[in-house]
Amino acid sequence: MSRTGRIDRVTNETKVLVEIDLDGTGKGDLSTGVGFYDHMLNQLAKHGGFDLLVRCEGDLEIDSHHTMEDTAIALGEAFAQALGDKRGIRRYGSATIPMDEVLVRAAVDLSGRPYVVHDEPLLTPYIGPVYATSMTRHIFEAFGHAAKVTLHVDVLRACRPGGHPDAHHVVEAQFKAFSRALREAVEIDPRNAGALPSTKGVL
């Protein structure tokens, strides 16, 4: 069974193409014009075990908001498309990931009910020239609502002796934990025999 999705999304602000294979090898082919965002999407591919192609042409002359938001929406829609009827999946996934001084927990339920909870410390405003750290929450929210999943991402520790949290580490650890949680949730459960993992019979 092929579990792939493809979304073309065009607005007056962006033109986005996303292709995803949930049963891939972790290959990322990514170009959004926002270098750090590409780096984070590459974490999703590698640690999620997904093959992921992303192309976005956005209005970066304004800022990176529309580019990152619309890419996350298209990614969520492609992810939902690839999941199909969700028969046989584990449904739930979680991961607690360290990255040096940072510790992050992510938990996901492929429930069909969009709900996102995100908690991180106050970070420096930008990573690189155009990735606004305030967008991390918005990326998860845009993905969660488009994919219709419940997602919790919590930064449990971000201590850095004698200074502020390292924004790069804090955000990257979140994407890695998110990726590992999704990887677990989409896995086919050999004990589930192709059934929906829900007492309601609907996801």
Coordinates of C-alpha atoms in Angstrom, one line a residue, residues 27 57 72 76 88 90 127 131 138 156 163 166 179 185 191 202:
K27 CA 15.4 11.7 2.1
E57 CA 8.2 30.5 -3.8
A72 CA 3.2 24.1 7.0
G76 CA -0.2 19.0 6.9
G88 CA -3.7 -0.3 10.9
R90 CA -0.5 2.9 15.8
I127 CA 17.7 32.4 14.0
Y131 CA 13.6 32.7 10.7
H138 CA 2.6 28.9 14.4
L156 CA 11.3 20.6 29.4
G163 CA 23.3 33.0 29.4
D166 CA 20.4 28.7 22.6
S179 CA 9.5 14.0 13.9
A185 CA 2.3 7.3 15.2
R191 CA -1.3 -6.4 16.2
V202 CA -13.9 6.6 13.1

